[in-house]
């Protein structure tokens, strides 16, 4: 392995290697008086551009954009950063990772695979250097996005076996979330629900609102697909007290959309309409907008009866 990569990974940003794929939430908790989006921009503005600290904060910003499903801005940020002649290798793998995810979102699969492969190559070296279990999960996640389910599952099972005594809630959240993705992709929804329940428990232990919302939404959706409508309805309702915060408005309206759907499935049009009327359509993706229109048509039919 290149000695320069090891040195950069040890010294760049002056942070632990576990922040290779950074989490913005902990960073933003340093100032709860403003939104995380504004805090990140404030910190970037106050930092020397392209310094190690600037790249560290920029990594948090990329993570924030991905977490909030702001894929167009994420793509634009990544394409700009890719034009920069020099950056720490720790940041480079983050950039490749999030750019690949943005490209996958916009169905640019061939190009996405190129950048995913670049990230995989660096992450393999990172794991070889530090043996951090989160790096294994990140590798597995990239293989999952590449459609390489067997490779992804093999890595996750390795992490599950070799770090079975881990009590790190972040590792347990990521591990079980990714195991759930694999099970869901293979139409094993029962296993997916079990993994998602474990992921949610880890998120609650971790205390990160964003991960709790992800955990609740993922488990509720799987329960809905399993026909466990009452459980899904309750979990989506419980999530609203967290998604009501301005930081999570996109997730809030997606969960309102699912509550509309579940109550239509339960033949409760009045409740469905109550949730439907709270939805801001402009915050929905094209996929969710299609569902919104379908549910609007269904509710109109109930009214006409």
mmCIF file of C-alpha atoms in Angstrom:
data_model
loop_
_atom_site.group_PDB
_atom_site.id
_atom_site.type_symbol
_atom_site.label_atom_id
_atom_site.label_comp_id
_atom_site.label_asym_id
_atom_site.label_seq_id
_atom_site.Cartn_x
_atom_site.Cartn_y
_atom_site.Cartn_z
ATOM 1 C CA UNK A 1 0.000 0.000 0.000
ATOM 2 C CA UNK A 2 1.195 3.515 -0.705
ATOM 3 C CA UNK A 3 2.997 5.010 2.304
ATOM 4 C CA UNK A 4 1.680 8.460 1.414
ATOM 5 C CA UNK A 5 -1.906 7.217 1.768
ATOM 6 C CA UNK A 6 -1.238 5.848 5.245
ATOM 7 C CA UNK A 7 0.402 9.107 6.359
ATOM 8 C CA UNK A 8 -2.447 11.202 4.985
ATOM 9 C CA UNK A 9 -5.053 9.010 6.631
ATOM 10 C CA UNK A 10 -3.253 9.325 9.955
ATOM 11 C CA UNK A 11 -2.757 13.083 9.835
ATOM 12 C CA UNK A 12 -5.280 14.728 7.517
ATOM 13 C CA UNK A 13 -8.046 16.589 9.374
ATOM 14 C CA UNK A 14 -6.521 15.474 12.731
ATOM 15 C CA UNK A 15 -9.503 13.143 13.184
ATOM 16 C CA UNK A 16 -10.075 9.458 13.689
ATOM 17 C CA UNK A 17 -10.164 7.220 10.648
ATOM 18 C CA UNK A 18 -13.705 6.351 11.697
ATOM 19 C CA UNK A 19 -14.746 9.685 10.207
ATOM 20 C CA UNK A 20 -13.789 8.522 6.725
ATOM 21 C CA UNK A 21 -17.443 8.838 5.822
ATOM 22 C CA UNK A 22 -18.384 11.657 8.173
ATOM 23 C CA UNK A 23 -21.590 12.254 10.067
ATOM 24 C CA UNK A 24 -22.717 15.878 10.082
ATOM 25 C CA UNK A 25 -25.103 15.583 13.006
ATOM 26 C CA UNK A 26 -22.512 15.440 15.780
ATOM 27 C CA UNK A 27 -20.624 18.362 14.232
ATOM 28 C CA UNK A 28 -23.762 20.490 13.975
ATOM 29 C CA UNK A 29 -24.709 19.833 17.591
ATOM 30 C CA UNK A 30 -22.039 22.348 18.561
ATOM 31 C CA UNK A 31 -24.583 25.106 17.812
ATOM 32 C CA UNK A 32 -28.267 24.309 18.153
ATOM 33 C CA UNK A 33 -29.370 27.915 17.633
ATOM 34 C CA UNK A 34 -29.247 27.666 13.824
ATOM 35 C CA UNK A 35 -29.980 24.948 11.301
ATOM 36 C CA UNK A 36 -27.280 22.445 10.435
ATOM 37 C CA UNK A 37 -27.267 23.706 6.837
ATOM 38 C CA UNK A 38 -26.509 27.266 7.937
ATOM 39 C CA UNK A 39 -24.002 26.183 10.566
ATOM 40 C CA UNK A 40 -22.035 24.217 7.970
ATOM 41 C CA UNK A 41 -21.976 27.177 5.586
ATOM 42 C CA UNK A 42 -21.006 29.515 8.410
ATOM 43 C CA UNK A 43 -18.078 27.298 9.364
ATOM 44 C CA UNK A 44 -16.933 26.933 5.756
ATOM 45 C CA UNK A 45 -16.983 30.704 5.261
ATOM 46 C CA UNK A 46 -14.885 31.199 8.393
ATOM 47 C CA UNK A 47 -12.286 28.617 7.349
ATOM 48 C CA UNK A 48 -9.368 28.993 4.941
ATOM 49 C CA UNK A 49 -10.512 27.463 1.624
ATOM 50 C CA UNK A 50 -8.954 24.096 0.757
ATOM 51 C CA UNK A 51 -7.213 23.771 4.106
ATOM 52 C CA UNK A 52 -7.440 20.442 5.927
ATOM 53 C CA UNK A 53 -10.129 21.854 8.210
ATOM 54 C CA UNK A 54 -12.092 23.196 5.219
ATOM 55 C CA UNK A 55 -12.102 19.743 3.605
ATOM 56 C CA UNK A 56 -13.234 18.238 6.919
ATOM 57 C CA UNK A 57 -16.235 20.597 7.094
ATOM 58 C CA UNK A 58 -16.948 20.141 3.380
ATOM 59 C CA UNK A 59 -17.168 16.411 4.015
ATOM 60 C CA UNK A 60 -19.854 17.059 6.623
ATOM 61 C CA UNK A 61 -21.702 19.198 4.080
ATOM 62 C CA UNK A 62 -21.654 16.404 1.485
ATOM 63 C CA UNK A 63 -22.996 14.030 4.116
ATOM 64 C CA UNK A 64 -25.736 16.531 4.985
ATOM 65 C CA UNK A 65 -26.814 16.926 1.345
ATOM 66 C CA UNK A 66 -26.952 13.157 0.879
ATOM 67 C CA UNK A 67 -28.851 12.643 4.129
ATOM 68 C CA UNK A 68 -31.414 15.283 3.100
ATOM 69 C CA UNK A 69 -31.848 13.833 -0.402
ATOM 70 C CA UNK A 70 -30.564 17.031 -2.002
ATOM 71 C CA UNK A 71 -29.020 15.064 -4.848
ATOM 72 C CA UNK A 72 -28.891 17.831 -7.437
ATOM 73 C CA UNK A 73 -26.897 20.120 -5.159
ATOM 74 C CA UNK A 74 -24.784 17.149 -4.079
ATOM 75 C CA UNK A 75 -23.959 16.431 -7.726
ATOM 76 C CA UNK A 76 -23.061 20.069 -8.397
ATOM 77 C CA UNK A 77 -20.844 20.282 -5.305
ATOM 78 C CA UNK A 78 -19.085 17.046 -6.201
ATOM 79 C CA UNK A 79 -18.476 18.045 -9.813
ATOM 80 C CA UNK A 80 -16.943 21.325 -8.678
ATOM 81 C CA UNK A 81 -14.722 19.597 -6.129
ATOM 82 C CA UNK A 82 -13.545 17.061 -8.702
ATOM 83 C CA UNK A 83 -11.948 19.931 -10.617
ATOM 84 C CA UNK A 84 -9.663 20.740 -7.690
ATOM 85 C CA UNK A 85 -6.085 19.587 -8.344
ATOM 86 C CA UNK A 86 -5.325 18.424 -4.808
ATOM 87 C CA UNK A 87 -7.261 17.121 -1.822
ATOM 88 C CA UNK A 88 -6.590 14.704 1.059
ATOM 89 C CA UNK A 89 -7.194 11.052 0.208
ATOM 90 C CA UNK A 90 -9.597 10.797 3.144
ATOM 91 C CA UNK A 91 -11.750 13.460 1.531
ATOM 92 C CA UNK A 92 -11.300 12.013 -1.951
ATOM 93 C CA UNK A 93 -12.948 8.727 -0.992
ATOM 94 C CA UNK A 94 -15.863 10.641 0.525
ATOM 95 C CA UNK A 95 -16.205 12.672 -2.654
ATOM 96 C CA UNK A 96 -16.193 9.568 -4.872
ATOM 97 C CA UNK A 97 -18.693 7.880 -2.551
ATOM 98 C CA UNK A 98 -21.261 10.680 -2.564
ATOM 99 C CA UNK A 99 -20.788 11.532 -6.231
ATOM 100 C CA UNK A 100 -21.447 7.889 -7.099
ATOM 101 C CA UNK A 101 -24.606 7.941 -4.964
ATOM 102 C CA UNK A 102 -25.821 11.112 -6.721
ATOM 103 C CA UNK A 103 -25.149 9.603 -10.132
ATOM 104 C CA UNK A 104 -27.002 6.430 -9.163
ATOM 105 C CA UNK A 105 -29.954 8.585 -8.102
ATOM 106 C CA UNK A 106 -30.066 10.258 -11.531
ATOM 107 C CA UNK A 107 -29.802 6.861 -13.283
ATOM 108 C CA UNK A 108 -26.296 7.580 -14.607
ATOM 109 C CA UNK A 109 -25.328 4.049 -13.702
ATOM 110 C CA UNK A 110 -22.241 3.538 -15.878
ATOM 111 C CA UNK A 111 -20.609 6.743 -14.687
ATOM 112 C CA UNK A 112 -21.638 6.039 -11.104
ATOM 113 C CA UNK A 113 -19.920 2.649 -11.218
ATOM 114 C CA UNK A 114 -16.653 4.304 -12.213
ATOM 115 C CA UNK A 115 -16.623 6.518 -9.126
ATOM 116 C CA UNK A 116 -17.920 3.759 -6.865
ATOM 117 C CA UNK A 117 -15.035 1.587 -8.001
ATOM 118 C CA UNK A 118 -12.590 4.400 -7.224
ATOM 119 C CA UNK A 119 -14.040 4.667 -3.718
ATOM 120 C CA UNK A 120 -13.907 0.895 -3.255
ATOM 121 C CA UNK A 121 -10.223 0.836 -4.163
ATOM 122 C CA UNK A 122 -9.343 3.472 -1.552
ATOM 123 C CA UNK A 123 -11.615 1.996 1.114
ATOM 124 C CA UNK A 124 -9.931 -1.391 0.747
ATOM 125 C CA UNK A 125 -6.620 0.278 1.533
ATOM 126 C CA UNK A 126 -8.167 2.131 4.467
ATOM 127 C CA UNK A 127 -9.476 -1.100 5.984
ATOM 128 C CA UNK A 128 -6.143 -2.807 5.459
ATOM 129 C CA UNK A 129 -4.472 0.042 7.351
ATOM 130 C CA UNK A 130 -6.900 0.433 10.254
ATOM 131 C CA UNK A 131 -9.184 -2.607 10.438
ATOM 132 C CA UNK A 132 -12.164 -0.381 11.267
ATOM 133 C CA UNK A 133 -15.452 -2.346 10.962
ATOM 134 C CA UNK A 134 -17.319 0.686 9.623
ATOM 135 C CA UNK A 135 -15.034 0.628 6.600
ATOM 136 C CA UNK A 136 -16.242 -2.923 5.850
ATOM 137 C CA UNK A 137 -19.855 -1.779 5.972
ATOM 138 C CA UNK A 138 -19.060 1.133 3.663
ATOM 139 C CA UNK A 139 -17.391 -1.236 1.212
ATOM 140 C CA UNK A 140 -20.441 -3.487 1.358
ATOM 141 C CA UNK A 141 -22.730 -0.521 0.752
ATOM 142 C CA UNK A 142 -20.843 0.407 -2.391
ATOM 143 C CA UNK A 143 -20.981 -3.176 -3.665
ATOM 144 C CA UNK A 144 -24.733 -3.076 -2.990
ATOM 145 C CA UNK A 145 -25.110 0.050 -5.124
ATOM 146 C CA UNK A 146 -23.067 -1.659 -7.828
ATOM 147 C CA UNK A 147 -25.619 -4.499 -7.799
ATOM 148 C CA UNK A 148 -23.043 -6.937 -6.401
ATOM 149 C CA UNK A 149 -25.245 -8.400 -3.673
ATOM 150 C CA UNK A 150 -23.139 -11.498 -2.993
ATOM 151 C CA UNK A 151 -19.987 -9.426 -2.410
ATOM 152 C CA UNK A 152 -21.923 -6.988 -0.235
ATOM 153 C CA UNK A 153 -23.424 -9.730 1.907
ATOM 154 C CA UNK A 154 -20.095 -11.531 2.269
ATOM 155 C CA UNK A 155 -18.506 -8.359 3.662
ATOM 156 C CA UNK A 156 -21.425 -7.713 6.011
ATOM 157 C CA UNK A 157 -21.349 -11.286 7.329
ATOM 158 C CA UNK A 158 -17.609 -10.919 7.913
ATOM 159 C CA UNK A 159 -18.201 -7.730 9.903
ATOM 160 C CA UNK A 160 -21.091 -9.323 11.786
ATOM 161 C CA UNK A 161 -18.959 -12.346 12.736
ATOM 162 C CA UNK A 162 -15.660 -10.635 13.561
ATOM 163 C CA UNK A 163 -17.231 -7.759 15.504
ATOM 164 C CA UNK A 164 -20.080 -9.678 17.126
ATOM 165 C CA UNK A 165 -19.236 -8.261 20.557
ATOM 166 C CA UNK A 166 -19.282 -4.649 19.395
ATOM 167 C CA UNK A 167 -21.519 -2.305 21.371
ATOM 168 C CA UNK A 168 -20.851 0.680 19.093
ATOM 169 C CA UNK A 169 -24.386 1.855 18.179
ATOM 170 C CA UNK A 170 -23.225 3.572 14.975
ATOM 171 C CA UNK A 171 -21.626 0.353 13.699
ATOM 172 C CA UNK A 172 -24.704 -1.667 14.704
ATOM 173 C CA UNK A 173 -27.021 0.823 13.002
ATOM 174 C CA UNK A 174 -25.045 0.758 9.743
ATOM 175 C CA UNK A 175 -24.512 -3.016 9.814
ATOM 176 C CA UNK A 176 -28.165 -3.885 10.378
ATOM 177 C CA UNK A 177 -29.404 -1.225 7.951
ATOM 178 C CA UNK A 178 -27.259 -2.695 5.194
ATOM 179 C CA UNK A 179 -28.185 -6.285 6.036
ATOM 180 C CA UNK A 180 -31.803 -5.144 5.746
ATOM 181 C CA UNK A 181 -31.108 -3.670 2.297
ATOM 182 C CA UNK A 182 -29.768 -7.027 1.113
ATOM 183 C CA UNK A 183 -32.720 -8.965 2.558
ATOM 184 C CA UNK A 184 -35.199 -6.509 1.062
ATOM 185 C CA UNK A 185 -33.548 -6.750 -2.347
ATOM 186 C CA UNK A 186 -33.925 -10.529 -2.145
ATOM 187 C CA UNK A 187 -37.611 -10.216 -1.184
ATOM 188 C CA UNK A 188 -37.019 -11.573 2.314
ATOM 189 C CA UNK A 189 -39.065 -8.898 4.037
ATOM 190 C CA UNK A 190 -39.347 -10.800 7.316
ATOM 191 C CA UNK A 191 -35.571 -10.804 7.752
ATOM 192 C CA UNK A 192 -35.410 -7.203 6.554
ATOM 193 C CA UNK A 193 -37.906 -6.184 9.258
ATOM 194 C CA UNK A 194 -35.848 -7.928 11.954
ATOM 195 C CA UNK A 195 -32.667 -6.165 10.856
ATOM 196 C CA UNK A 196 -34.491 -2.836 10.644
ATOM 197 C CA UNK A 197 -35.791 -3.293 14.196
ATOM 198 C CA UNK A 198 -32.205 -3.837 15.375
ATOM 199 C CA UNK A 199 -31.062 -0.794 13.392
ATOM 200 C CA UNK A 200 -33.767 1.351 14.989
ATOM 201 C CA UNK A 201 -32.759 0.169 18.470
ATOM 202 C CA UNK A 202 -29.167 1.174 17.687
ATOM 203 C CA UNK A 203 -30.283 4.565 16.368
ATOM 204 C CA UNK A 204 -32.243 5.218 19.576
ATOM 205 C CA UNK A 205 -29.190 4.245 21.615
ATOM 206 C CA UNK A 206 -27.048 6.527 19.466
ATOM 207 C CA UNK A 207 -29.458 9.407 20.021
ATOM 208 C CA UNK A 208 -29.134 10.882 16.508
ATOM 209 C CA UNK A 209 -32.458 12.284 15.386
ATOM 210 C CA UNK A 210 -31.674 11.780 11.703
ATOM 211 C CA UNK A 211 -30.803 8.125 12.134
ATOM 212 C CA UNK A 212 -33.836 7.573 14.332
ATOM 213 C CA UNK A 213 -36.013 8.996 11.559
ATOM 214 C CA UNK A 214 -34.326 6.764 8.979
ATOM 215 C CA UNK A 215 -34.694 3.757 11.265
ATOM 216 C CA UNK A 216 -38.357 4.431 11.984
ATOM 217 C CA UNK A 217 -39.216 5.127 8.366
ATOM 218 C CA UNK A 218 -37.411 2.037 7.053
ATOM 219 C CA UNK A 219 -39.000 -0.293 9.610
ATOM 220 C CA UNK A 220 -42.462 1.213 9.144
ATOM 221 C CA UNK A 221 -42.243 0.855 5.363
ATOM 222 C CA UNK A 222 -41.161 -2.795 5.653
ATOM 223 C CA UNK A 223 -43.991 -3.475 8.094
ATOM 224 C CA UNK A 224 -46.383 -1.869 5.630
ATOM 225 C CA UNK A 225 -45.137 -4.114 2.832
ATOM 226 C CA UNK A 226 -45.589 -7.130 5.132
ATOM 227 C CA UNK A 227 -49.209 -6.111 5.706
ATOM 228 C CA UNK A 228 -48.557 -5.132 9.328
ATOM 229 C CA UNK A 229 -50.503 -1.938 8.795
ATOM 230 C CA UNK A 230 -51.359 -1.109 12.404
ATOM 231 C CA UNK A 231 -47.695 -1.364 13.457
ATOM 232 C CA UNK A 232 -46.555 0.677 10.464
ATOM 233 C CA UNK A 233 -49.229 3.314 11.105
ATOM 234 C CA UNK A 234 -48.142 3.702 14.736
ATOM 235 C CA UNK A 235 -44.441 3.912 13.908
ATOM 236 C CA UNK A 236 -44.986 6.549 11.220
ATOM 237 C CA UNK A 237 -47.130 8.519 13.688
ATOM 238 C CA UNK A 238 -44.395 8.256 16.326
ATOM 239 C CA UNK A 239 -41.843 9.544 13.828
ATOM 240 C CA UNK A 240 -43.700 12.809 13.214
ATOM 241 C CA UNK A 241 -42.530 14.363 16.474
ATOM 242 C CA UNK A 242 -38.973 14.082 15.123
ATOM 243 C CA UNK A 243 -39.622 14.877 11.465
ATOM 244 C CA UNK A 244 -41.577 18.011 12.424
ATOM 245 C CA UNK A 245 -38.258 19.802 12.953
ATOM 246 C CA UNK A 246 -37.369 22.068 9.970
ATOM 247 C CA UNK A 247 -34.182 20.063 9.355
ATOM 248 C CA UNK A 248 -36.239 17.019 8.427
ATOM 249 C CA UNK A 249 -39.102 18.491 6.407
ATOM 250 C CA UNK A 250 -38.600 16.212 3.397
ATOM 251 C CA UNK A 251 -38.841 13.082 5.548
ATOM 252 C CA UNK A 252 -41.821 14.620 7.348
ATOM 253 C CA UNK A 253 -43.858 14.912 4.184
ATOM 254 C CA UNK A 254 -42.820 11.461 2.949
ATOM 255 C CA UNK A 255 -44.063 10.002 6.227
ATOM 256 C CA UNK A 256 -47.329 11.947 5.905
ATOM 257 C CA UNK A 257 -47.651 10.467 2.416
ATOM 258 C CA UNK A 258 -47.182 6.936 3.764
ATOM 259 C CA UNK A 259 -49.714 7.599 6.531
ATOM 260 C CA UNK A 260 -52.150 8.670 3.828
ATOM 261 C CA UNK A 261 -51.489 5.438 1.952
ATOM 262 C CA UNK A 262 -51.831 3.210 5.025
ATOM 263 C CA UNK A 263 -55.122 4.791 6.038
ATOM 264 C CA UNK A 264 -56.436 4.320 2.521
ATOM 265 C CA UNK A 265 -55.403 0.669 2.782
ATOM 266 C CA UNK A 266 -57.246 0.446 6.119
ATOM 267 C CA UNK A 267 -60.327 2.025 4.500
ATOM 268 C CA UNK A 268 -60.104 5.101 6.725
ATOM 269 C CA UNK A 269 -60.544 7.889 4.157
ATOM 270 C CA UNK A 270 -61.186 10.621 6.727
ATOM 271 C CA UNK A 271 -57.852 10.034 8.465
ATOM 272 C CA UNK A 272 -56.148 9.593 5.109
ATOM 273 C CA UNK A 273 -57.474 12.965 3.980
ATOM 274 C CA UNK A 274 -56.276 14.616 7.197
ATOM 275 C CA UNK A 275 -52.712 13.465 6.528
ATOM 276 C CA UNK A 276 -52.968 14.185 2.804
ATOM 277 C CA UNK A 277 -53.946 17.792 3.387
ATOM 278 C CA UNK A 278 -50.819 18.390 5.467
ATOM 279 C CA UNK A 279 -48.466 17.372 2.641
ATOM 280 C CA UNK A 280 -46.454 20.011 0.761
ATOM 281 C CA UNK A 281 -46.208 18.546 -2.774
ATOM 282 C CA UNK A 282 -43.266 20.788 -3.707
ATOM 283 C CA UNK A 283 -41.102 18.920 -1.195
ATOM 284 C CA UNK A 284 -41.729 15.533 -2.799
ATOM 285 C CA UNK A 285 -39.495 13.789 -5.316
ATOM 286 C CA UNK A 286 -40.942 12.829 -8.696
ATOM 287 C CA UNK A 287 -41.486 9.274 -7.419
ATOM 288 C CA UNK A 288 -43.373 10.413 -4.335
ATOM 289 C CA UNK A 289 -45.229 13.035 -6.349
ATOM 290 C CA UNK A 290 -46.674 10.252 -8.492
ATOM 291 C CA UNK A 291 -47.936 8.534 -5.343
ATOM 292 C CA UNK A 292 -49.344 11.822 -4.069
ATOM 293 C CA UNK A 293 -51.365 12.235 -7.265
ATOM 294 C CA UNK A 294 -52.611 8.642 -7.066
ATOM 295 C CA UNK A 295 -53.742 9.081 -3.470
ATOM 296 C CA UNK A 296 -55.461 12.353 -4.375
ATOM 297 C CA UNK A 297 -57.442 10.508 -7.044
ATOM 298 C CA UNK A 298 -58.389 7.766 -4.564
ATOM 299 C CA UNK A 299 -59.577 10.313 -2.012
ATOM 300 C CA UNK A 300 -61.638 12.091 -4.663
ATOM 301 C CA UNK A 301 -63.342 8.793 -5.465
ATOM 302 C CA UNK A 302 -64.210 8.307 -1.778
ATOM 303 C CA UNK A 303 -65.739 11.795 -1.742
ATOM 304 C CA UNK A 304 -67.803 11.051 -4.860
ATOM 305 C CA UNK A 305 -69.278 7.900 -3.351
#
